[in-house]
Short mmCIF file of C-alpha atoms and ligand atoms in Angstrom, two decimals:
data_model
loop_
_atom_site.label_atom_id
_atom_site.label_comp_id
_atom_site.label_asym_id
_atom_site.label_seq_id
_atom_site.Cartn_x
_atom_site.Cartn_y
_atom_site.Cartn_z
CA UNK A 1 12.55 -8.28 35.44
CA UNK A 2 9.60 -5.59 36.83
CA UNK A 3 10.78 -3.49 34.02
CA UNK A 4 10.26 -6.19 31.68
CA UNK A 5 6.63 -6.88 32.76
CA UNK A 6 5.56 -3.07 32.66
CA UNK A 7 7.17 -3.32 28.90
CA UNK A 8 4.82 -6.12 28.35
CA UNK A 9 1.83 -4.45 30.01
CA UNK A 10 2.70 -1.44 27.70
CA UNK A 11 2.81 -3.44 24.43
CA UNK A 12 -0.37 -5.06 25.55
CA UNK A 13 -2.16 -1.70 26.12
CA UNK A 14 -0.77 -0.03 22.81
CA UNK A 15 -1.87 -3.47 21.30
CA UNK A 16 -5.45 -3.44 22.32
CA UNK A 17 -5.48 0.27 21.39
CA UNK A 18 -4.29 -0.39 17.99
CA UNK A 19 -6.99 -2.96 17.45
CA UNK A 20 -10.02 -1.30 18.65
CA UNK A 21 -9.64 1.73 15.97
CA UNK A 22 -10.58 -1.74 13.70
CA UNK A 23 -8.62 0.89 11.24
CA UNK A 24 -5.76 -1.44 10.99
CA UNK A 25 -1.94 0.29 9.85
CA UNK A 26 -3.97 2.37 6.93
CA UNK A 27 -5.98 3.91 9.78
CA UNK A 28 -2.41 4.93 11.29
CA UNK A 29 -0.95 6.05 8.37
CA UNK A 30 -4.36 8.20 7.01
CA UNK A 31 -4.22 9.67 10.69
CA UNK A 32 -0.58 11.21 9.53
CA UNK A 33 1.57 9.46 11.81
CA UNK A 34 5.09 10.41 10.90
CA UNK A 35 6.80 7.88 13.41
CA UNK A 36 6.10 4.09 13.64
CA UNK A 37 4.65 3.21 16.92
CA UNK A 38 7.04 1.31 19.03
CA UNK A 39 4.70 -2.28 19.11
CA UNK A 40 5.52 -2.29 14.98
CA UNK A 41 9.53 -1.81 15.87
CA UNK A 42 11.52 -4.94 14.93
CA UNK A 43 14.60 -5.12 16.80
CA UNK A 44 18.03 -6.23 15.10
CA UNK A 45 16.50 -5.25 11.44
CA UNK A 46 18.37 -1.83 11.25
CA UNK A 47 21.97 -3.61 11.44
CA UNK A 48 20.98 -5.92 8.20
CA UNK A 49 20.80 -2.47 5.86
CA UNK A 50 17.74 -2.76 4.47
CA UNK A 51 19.13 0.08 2.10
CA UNK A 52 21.71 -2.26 0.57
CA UNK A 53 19.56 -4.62 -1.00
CA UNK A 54 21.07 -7.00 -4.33
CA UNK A 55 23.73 -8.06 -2.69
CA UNK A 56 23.01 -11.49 -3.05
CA UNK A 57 24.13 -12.68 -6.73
CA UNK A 58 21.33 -15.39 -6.33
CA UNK A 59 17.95 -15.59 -7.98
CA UNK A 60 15.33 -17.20 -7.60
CA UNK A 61 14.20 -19.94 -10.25
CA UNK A 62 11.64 -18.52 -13.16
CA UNK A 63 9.94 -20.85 -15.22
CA UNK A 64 7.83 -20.80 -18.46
CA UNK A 65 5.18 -23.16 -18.07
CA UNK A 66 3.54 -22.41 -21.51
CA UNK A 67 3.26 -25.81 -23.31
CA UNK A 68 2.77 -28.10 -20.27
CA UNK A 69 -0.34 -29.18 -21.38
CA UNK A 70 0.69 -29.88 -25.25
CA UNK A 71 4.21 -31.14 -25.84
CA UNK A 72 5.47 -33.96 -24.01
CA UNK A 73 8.96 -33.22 -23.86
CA UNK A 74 8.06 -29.59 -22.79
CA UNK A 75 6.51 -30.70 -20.12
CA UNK A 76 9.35 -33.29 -19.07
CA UNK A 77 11.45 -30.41 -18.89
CA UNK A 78 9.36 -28.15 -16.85
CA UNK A 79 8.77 -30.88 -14.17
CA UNK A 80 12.09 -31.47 -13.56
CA UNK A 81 12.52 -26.82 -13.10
CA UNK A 82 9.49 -27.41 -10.93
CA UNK A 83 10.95 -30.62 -9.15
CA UNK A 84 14.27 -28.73 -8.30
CA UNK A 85 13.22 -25.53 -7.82
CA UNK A 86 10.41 -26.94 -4.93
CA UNK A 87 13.92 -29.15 -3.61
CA UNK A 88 15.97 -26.04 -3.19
CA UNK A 89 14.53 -23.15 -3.07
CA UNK A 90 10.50 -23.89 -1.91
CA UNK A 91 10.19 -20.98 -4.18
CA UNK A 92 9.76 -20.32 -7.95
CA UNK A 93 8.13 -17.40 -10.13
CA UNK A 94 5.77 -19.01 -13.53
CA UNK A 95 5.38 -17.26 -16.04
CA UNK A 96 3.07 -18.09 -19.53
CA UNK A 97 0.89 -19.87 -16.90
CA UNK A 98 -2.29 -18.77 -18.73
CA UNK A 99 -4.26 -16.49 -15.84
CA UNK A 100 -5.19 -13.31 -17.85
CA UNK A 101 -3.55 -10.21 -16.85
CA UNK A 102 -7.29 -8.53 -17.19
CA UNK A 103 -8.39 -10.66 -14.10
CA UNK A 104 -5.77 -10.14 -12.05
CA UNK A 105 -5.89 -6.36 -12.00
CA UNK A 106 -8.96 -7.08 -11.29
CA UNK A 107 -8.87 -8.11 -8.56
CA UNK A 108 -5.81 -6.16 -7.20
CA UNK A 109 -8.09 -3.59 -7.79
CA UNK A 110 -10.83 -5.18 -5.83
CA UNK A 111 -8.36 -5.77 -3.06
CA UNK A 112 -7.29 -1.97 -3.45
CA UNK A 113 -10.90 -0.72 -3.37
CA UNK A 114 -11.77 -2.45 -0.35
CA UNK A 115 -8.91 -1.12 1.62
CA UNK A 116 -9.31 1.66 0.57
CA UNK A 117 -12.88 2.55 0.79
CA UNK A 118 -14.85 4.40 3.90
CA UNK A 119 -13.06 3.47 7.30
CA UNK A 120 -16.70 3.55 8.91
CA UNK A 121 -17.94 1.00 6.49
CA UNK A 122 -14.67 -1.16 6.53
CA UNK A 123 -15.32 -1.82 10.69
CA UNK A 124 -17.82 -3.85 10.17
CA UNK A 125 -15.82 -6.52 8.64
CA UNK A 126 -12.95 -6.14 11.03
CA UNK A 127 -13.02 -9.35 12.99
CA UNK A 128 -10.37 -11.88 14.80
CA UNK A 129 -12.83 -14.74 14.36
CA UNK A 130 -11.13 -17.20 11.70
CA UNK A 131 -14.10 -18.91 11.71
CA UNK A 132 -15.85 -16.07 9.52
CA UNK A 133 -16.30 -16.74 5.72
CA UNK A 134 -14.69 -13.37 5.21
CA UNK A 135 -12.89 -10.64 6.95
CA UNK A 136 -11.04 -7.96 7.49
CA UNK A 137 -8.20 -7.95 10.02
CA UNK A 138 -4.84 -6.07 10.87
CA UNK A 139 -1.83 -8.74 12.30
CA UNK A 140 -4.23 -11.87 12.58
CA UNK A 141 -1.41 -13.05 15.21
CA UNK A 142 -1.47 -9.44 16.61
CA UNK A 143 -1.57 -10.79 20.42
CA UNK A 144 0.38 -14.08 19.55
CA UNK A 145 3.30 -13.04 17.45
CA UNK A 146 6.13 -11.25 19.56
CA UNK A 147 6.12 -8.38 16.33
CA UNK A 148 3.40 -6.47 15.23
CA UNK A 149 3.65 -5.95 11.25
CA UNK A 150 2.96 -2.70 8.91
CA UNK A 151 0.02 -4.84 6.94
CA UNK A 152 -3.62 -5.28 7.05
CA UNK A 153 -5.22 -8.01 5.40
CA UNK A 154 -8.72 -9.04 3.72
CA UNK A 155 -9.17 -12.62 3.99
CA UNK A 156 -12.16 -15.00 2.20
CA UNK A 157 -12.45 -18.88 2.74
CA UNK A 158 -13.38 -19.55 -1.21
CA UNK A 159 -12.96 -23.22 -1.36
CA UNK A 160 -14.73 -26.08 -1.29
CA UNK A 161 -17.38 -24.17 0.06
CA UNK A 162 -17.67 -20.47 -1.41
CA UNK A 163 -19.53 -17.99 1.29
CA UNK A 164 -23.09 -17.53 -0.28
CA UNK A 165 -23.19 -14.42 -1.72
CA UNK A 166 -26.40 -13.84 -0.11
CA UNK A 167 -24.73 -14.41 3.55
CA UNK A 168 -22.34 -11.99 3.24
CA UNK A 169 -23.02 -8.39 3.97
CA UNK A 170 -23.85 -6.24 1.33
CA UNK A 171 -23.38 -3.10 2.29
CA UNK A 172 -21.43 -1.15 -0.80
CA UNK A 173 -20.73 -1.21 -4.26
CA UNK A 174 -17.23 -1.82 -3.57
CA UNK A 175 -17.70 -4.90 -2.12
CA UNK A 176 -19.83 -6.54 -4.90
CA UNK A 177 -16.98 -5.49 -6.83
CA UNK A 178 -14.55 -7.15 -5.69
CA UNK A 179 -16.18 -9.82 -4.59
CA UNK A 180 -17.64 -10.93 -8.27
CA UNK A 181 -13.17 -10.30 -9.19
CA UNK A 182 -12.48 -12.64 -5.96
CA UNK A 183 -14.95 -15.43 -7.47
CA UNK A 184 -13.15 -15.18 -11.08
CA UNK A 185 -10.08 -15.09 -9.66
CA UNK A 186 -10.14 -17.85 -8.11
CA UNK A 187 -11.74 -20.10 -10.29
CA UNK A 188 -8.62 -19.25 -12.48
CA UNK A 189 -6.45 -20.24 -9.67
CA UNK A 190 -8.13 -23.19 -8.92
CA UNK A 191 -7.32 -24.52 -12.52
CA UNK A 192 -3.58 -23.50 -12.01
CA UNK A 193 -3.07 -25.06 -8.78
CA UNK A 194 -4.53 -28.32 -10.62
CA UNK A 195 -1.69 -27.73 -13.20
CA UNK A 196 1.35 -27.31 -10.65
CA UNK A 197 -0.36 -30.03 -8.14
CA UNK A 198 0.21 -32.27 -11.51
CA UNK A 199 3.46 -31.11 -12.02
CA UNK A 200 4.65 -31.55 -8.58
CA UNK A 201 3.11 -35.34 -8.47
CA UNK A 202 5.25 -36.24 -11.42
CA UNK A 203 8.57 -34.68 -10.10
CA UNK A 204 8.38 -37.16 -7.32
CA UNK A 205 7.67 -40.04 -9.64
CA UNK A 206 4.43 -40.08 -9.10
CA UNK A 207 1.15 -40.46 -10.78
CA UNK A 208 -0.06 -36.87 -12.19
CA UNK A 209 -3.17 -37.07 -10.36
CA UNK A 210 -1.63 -38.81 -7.11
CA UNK A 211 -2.13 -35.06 -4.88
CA UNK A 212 -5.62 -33.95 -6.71
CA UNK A 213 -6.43 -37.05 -5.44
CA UNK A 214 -5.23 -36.74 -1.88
CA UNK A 215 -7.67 -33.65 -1.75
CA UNK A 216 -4.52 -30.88 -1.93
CA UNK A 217 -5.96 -28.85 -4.63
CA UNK A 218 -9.47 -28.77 -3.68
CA UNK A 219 -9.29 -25.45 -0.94
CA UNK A 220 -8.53 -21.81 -1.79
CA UNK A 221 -8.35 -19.16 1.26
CA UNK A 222 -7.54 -15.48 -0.25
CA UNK A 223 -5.61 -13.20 1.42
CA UNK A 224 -5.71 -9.56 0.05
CA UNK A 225 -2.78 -7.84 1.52
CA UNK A 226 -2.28 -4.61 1.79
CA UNK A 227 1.08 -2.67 2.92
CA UNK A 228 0.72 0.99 3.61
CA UNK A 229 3.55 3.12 3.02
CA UNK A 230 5.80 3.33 6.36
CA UNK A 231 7.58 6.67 7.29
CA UNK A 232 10.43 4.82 8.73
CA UNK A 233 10.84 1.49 6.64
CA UNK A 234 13.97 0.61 8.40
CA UNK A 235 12.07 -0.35 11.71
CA UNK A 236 9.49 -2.71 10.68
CA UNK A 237 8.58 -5.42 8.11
CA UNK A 238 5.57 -5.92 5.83
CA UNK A 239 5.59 -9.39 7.14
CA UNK A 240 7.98 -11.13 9.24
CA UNK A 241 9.53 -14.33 8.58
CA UNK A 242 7.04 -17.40 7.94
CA UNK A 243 6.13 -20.08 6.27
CA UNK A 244 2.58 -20.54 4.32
CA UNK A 245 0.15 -23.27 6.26
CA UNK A 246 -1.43 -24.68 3.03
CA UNK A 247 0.06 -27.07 0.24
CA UNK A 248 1.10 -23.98 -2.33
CA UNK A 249 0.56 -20.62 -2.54
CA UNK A 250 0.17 -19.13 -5.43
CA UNK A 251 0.64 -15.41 -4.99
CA UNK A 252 0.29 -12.31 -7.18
CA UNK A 253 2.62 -9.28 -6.69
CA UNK A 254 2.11 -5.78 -7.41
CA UNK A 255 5.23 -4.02 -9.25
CA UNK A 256 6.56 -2.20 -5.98
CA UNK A 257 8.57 -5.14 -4.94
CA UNK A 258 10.07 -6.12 -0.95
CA UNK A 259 9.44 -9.63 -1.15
CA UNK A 260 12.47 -11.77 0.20
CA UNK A 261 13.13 -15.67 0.17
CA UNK A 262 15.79 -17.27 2.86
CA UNK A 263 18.12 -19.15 0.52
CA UNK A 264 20.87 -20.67 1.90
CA UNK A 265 21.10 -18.38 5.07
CA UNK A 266 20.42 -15.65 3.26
CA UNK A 267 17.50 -13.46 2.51
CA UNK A 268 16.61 -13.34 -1.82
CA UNK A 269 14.95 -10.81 -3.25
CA UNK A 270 11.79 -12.04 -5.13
CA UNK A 271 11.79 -9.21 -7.72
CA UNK A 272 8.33 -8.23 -9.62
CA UNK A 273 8.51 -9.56 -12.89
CA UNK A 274 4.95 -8.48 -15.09
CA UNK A 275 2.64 -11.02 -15.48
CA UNK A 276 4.92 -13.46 -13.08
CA UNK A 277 2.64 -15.43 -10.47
CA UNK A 278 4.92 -16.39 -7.35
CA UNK A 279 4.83 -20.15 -6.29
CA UNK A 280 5.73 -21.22 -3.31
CA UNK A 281 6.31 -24.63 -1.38
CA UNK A 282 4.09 -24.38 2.07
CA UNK A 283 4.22 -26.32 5.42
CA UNK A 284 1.37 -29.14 4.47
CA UNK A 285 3.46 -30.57 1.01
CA UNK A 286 6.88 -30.41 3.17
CA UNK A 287 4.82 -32.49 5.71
CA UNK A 288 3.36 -34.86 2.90
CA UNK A 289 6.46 -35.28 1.33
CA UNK A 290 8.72 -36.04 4.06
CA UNK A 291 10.98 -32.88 3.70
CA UNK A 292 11.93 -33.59 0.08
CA UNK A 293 10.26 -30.10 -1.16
CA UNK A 294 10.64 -27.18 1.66
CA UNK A 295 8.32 -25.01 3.04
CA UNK A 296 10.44 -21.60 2.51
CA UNK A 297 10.90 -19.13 4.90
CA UNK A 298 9.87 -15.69 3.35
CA UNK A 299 9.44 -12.03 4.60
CA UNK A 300 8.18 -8.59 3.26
CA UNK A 301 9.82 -5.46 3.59
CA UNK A 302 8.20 -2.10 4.46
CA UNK A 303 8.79 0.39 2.28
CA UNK A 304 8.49 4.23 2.06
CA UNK A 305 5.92 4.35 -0.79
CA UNK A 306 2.97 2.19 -0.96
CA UNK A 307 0.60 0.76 -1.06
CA UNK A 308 1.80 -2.64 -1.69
CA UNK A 309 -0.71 -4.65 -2.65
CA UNK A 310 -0.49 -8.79 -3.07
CA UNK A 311 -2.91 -11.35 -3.66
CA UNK A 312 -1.74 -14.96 -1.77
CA UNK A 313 -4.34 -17.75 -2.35
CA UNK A 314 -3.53 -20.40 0.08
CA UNK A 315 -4.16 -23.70 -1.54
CA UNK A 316 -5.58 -25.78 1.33
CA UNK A 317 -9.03 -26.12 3.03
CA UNK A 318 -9.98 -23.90 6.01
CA UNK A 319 -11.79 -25.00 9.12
CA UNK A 320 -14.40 -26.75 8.16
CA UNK A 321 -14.23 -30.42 8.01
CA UNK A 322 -16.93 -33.19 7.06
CA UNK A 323 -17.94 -36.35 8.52
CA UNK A 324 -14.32 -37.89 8.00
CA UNK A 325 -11.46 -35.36 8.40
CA UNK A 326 -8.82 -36.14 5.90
CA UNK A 327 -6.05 -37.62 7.56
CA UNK A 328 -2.15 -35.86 6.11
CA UNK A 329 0.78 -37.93 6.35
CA UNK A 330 3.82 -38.68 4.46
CA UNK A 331 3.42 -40.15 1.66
CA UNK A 332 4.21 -44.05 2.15
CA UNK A 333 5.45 -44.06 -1.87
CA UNK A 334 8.35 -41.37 -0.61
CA UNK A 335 9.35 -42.93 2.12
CA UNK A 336 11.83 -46.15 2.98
CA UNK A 337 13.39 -48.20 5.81
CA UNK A 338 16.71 -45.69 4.81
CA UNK A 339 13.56 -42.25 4.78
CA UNK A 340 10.69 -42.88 7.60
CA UNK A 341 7.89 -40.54 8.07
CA UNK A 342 9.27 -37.69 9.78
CA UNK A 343 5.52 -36.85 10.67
CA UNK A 344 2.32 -37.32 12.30
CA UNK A 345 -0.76 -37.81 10.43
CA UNK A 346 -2.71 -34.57 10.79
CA UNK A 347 -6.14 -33.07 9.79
CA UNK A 348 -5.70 -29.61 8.27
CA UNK A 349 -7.86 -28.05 10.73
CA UNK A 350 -5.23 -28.97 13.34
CA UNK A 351 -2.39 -27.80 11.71
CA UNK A 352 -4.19 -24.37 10.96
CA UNK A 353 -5.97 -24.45 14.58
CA UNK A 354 -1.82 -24.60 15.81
CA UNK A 355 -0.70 -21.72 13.48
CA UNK A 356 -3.59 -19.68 14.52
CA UNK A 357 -2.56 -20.09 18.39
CA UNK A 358 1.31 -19.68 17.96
CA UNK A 359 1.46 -16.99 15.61
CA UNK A 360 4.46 -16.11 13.47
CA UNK A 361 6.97 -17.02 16.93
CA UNK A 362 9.97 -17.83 14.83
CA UNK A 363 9.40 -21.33 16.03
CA UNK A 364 9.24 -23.87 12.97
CA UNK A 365 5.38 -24.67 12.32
CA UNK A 366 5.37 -28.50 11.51
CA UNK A 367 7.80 -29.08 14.79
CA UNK A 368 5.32 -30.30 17.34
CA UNK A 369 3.90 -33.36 14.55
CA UNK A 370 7.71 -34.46 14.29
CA UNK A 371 7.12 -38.48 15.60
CA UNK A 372 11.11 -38.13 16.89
C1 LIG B 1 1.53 -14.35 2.47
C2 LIG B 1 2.76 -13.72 1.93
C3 LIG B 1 3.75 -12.10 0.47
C4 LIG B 1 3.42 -10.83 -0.20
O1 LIG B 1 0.44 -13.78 2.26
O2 LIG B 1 1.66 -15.41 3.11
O3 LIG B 1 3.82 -14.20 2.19
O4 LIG B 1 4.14 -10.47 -1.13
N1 LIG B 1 2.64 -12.65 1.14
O5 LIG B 1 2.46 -10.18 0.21
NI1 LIG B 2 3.57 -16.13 2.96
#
């Protein structure tokens, strides 16, 4: 038991060390560490064999969505993909879905650049305030989560309310860069999400417009990931084992691959596929729809050459909230005397004020709004 608490007290100290370099895992890595530190060490992974990877003979759904917009039977046919794949899996790769490859390496660039760019100048940004329009952070559940991850992450609240340029501090070319690549991005994305948030409506019977409606395609929060390569891979994960807080995510992948989906009690490989945008089901539509689509439980592998670099955009609003929060609940359409609401109504700041104080725990994020 004392032994326990002087672990903890270490991890705690190593912890605060870690996050006053404001250097995040690049810092680490650039400083020519050859061992992982033992707060990134994630018990139990080196029995699963990271080598051995494949094994599964399952794969995850890929759809064409070219022709959603112009053929009617097309488009019957991709709603029911989308409908299934967002029943079983929670996770599908689109492809034909009409982003241009120019902007996204773009900003995968942009992302790259400001990772990458003077350490000095990158402090500044480094910040465990969610409340900030943009930042940079390593492990935003660093003192939460019971395992710290080999990732740092850049992270802008786009939508509704886009940070005015002005606001944000200007202090390199780098950063108007990719900012002006973040703004195109997403306006791209925003479109998109409209798309699948139509899609989605009508594999549940609804009316196409039923979630733009409901507000669910109206927020964008960017998250430019960034996953330095790890000397010893087999020790700790890119990301552990979560579940996205918004309504989608629609999430761009660099060719270097370590993405996995739990299917069935097993963990899928999500393999690059050029030009392929990654979709995924998150906590908010599993809450709105009563369980019928599932929030999937993904992960991301550390690998021994990197960077990885991903762009998620978390459809959902942030923090902010107007006059009358917007109130999420199941939808009464979905449910029946034989299917009642498995959930609370909850504001999205709640549900994203919860995530932010648990961390990635293991525990199940939409558990405490269960009514039962
Ligand atoms: C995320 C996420 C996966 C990746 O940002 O929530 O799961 O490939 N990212 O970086
Ligand atoms: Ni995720």
């Amino acid at each position: 038991m004392v032994e326990t608490r002087s672990e903890n007290r270490d991890r705690l100290s190593e912890l605060k060390a870690f996050d006053s370099t404001k250097a995040g895992v690049k810092g680490l890595v650039d400083s020519g560490l050859q061992k992982v530190p033992s707060i990134f060490i994630h018990d139990g992974l080196r029995a699963e064999n990271l080598a051995q990877p494949g094994k599964s003979h399952l794969s995850v759904p890929v759809i064409d969505i070219s022709g959603v917009k112009m053929n009617a039977d097309l488009r019957r046919e991709i709603v029911e993909k989308v409908g299934e794949a967002s029943e079983k899996w929670g996770f599908f790769q689109i492809v034909n879905h009409g982003i241009p490859s120019s902007v996204t390496e773009e900003i995968v660039e942009g992302v790259r650049k400001f990772h990458e760019m003077d350490s000095e100048v990158k402090k500044q940004y480094y910040s465990r305030d969610p409340t900030k329009s943009f930042r940079f952070i390593s492990n935003f559940d660093l003192y939460q989560g019971p395992r710290t991850q080999w990732r740092d992450t850049m992270e802008c609240n786009i939508a509704p309310n886009p940070p005015n340029p002005e606001d944000l501090p200007d202090v390199c070319r780098y950063y108007n860069w990719c900012r002006d690549a973040m703004f195109k991005y997403s306006k791209c994305v925003m479109e998109l999400g409209n798309t699948l948030f139509e899609i989605l409506s009508e594999a549940l019977g609804l009316e196409s417009k039923y979630f733009k409606n409901m507000g669910c395609s109206g927020g964008i929060y960017l998250l430019g990931q960034y996953y330095p390569a790890c000397p010893e891979p087999e020790l700790t994960l890119g990301f552990s084992s979560h579940t996205d807080s918004g309504f989608i995510t629609i999430l761009h992948q660099d060719q270097l691959g370590g993405l996995q989906v739990l299917y069935e009690n097993q963990w899928v490989d999500v393999p690059p596929l050029p030009g392929a945008l990654v979709i995924n089901i998150a906590d908010l539509l599993q809450l709105i729809t009563n369980d019928k689509f599932k929030s999937a439980h993904h992960r991301v592998l550390s690998r021994k050459n990197g960077p990885r670099i991903s762009v998620a955009c978390l459809l959902r609003t942030h923090l902010e909230e107007g006059d009358e929060p917007k109130l999420y609940g199941p939808i009464k359409e979905l449910c029946s005397e034989e299917n009642p609401p498995i959930y609370r109504e909850i504001t999205v700041k709640e549900y994203i004020m919860h995530r932010y104080k648990t961390g990635l725990d293991g525990s199940f994020p939409l558990l405490p709004f269960k009514l039962h």
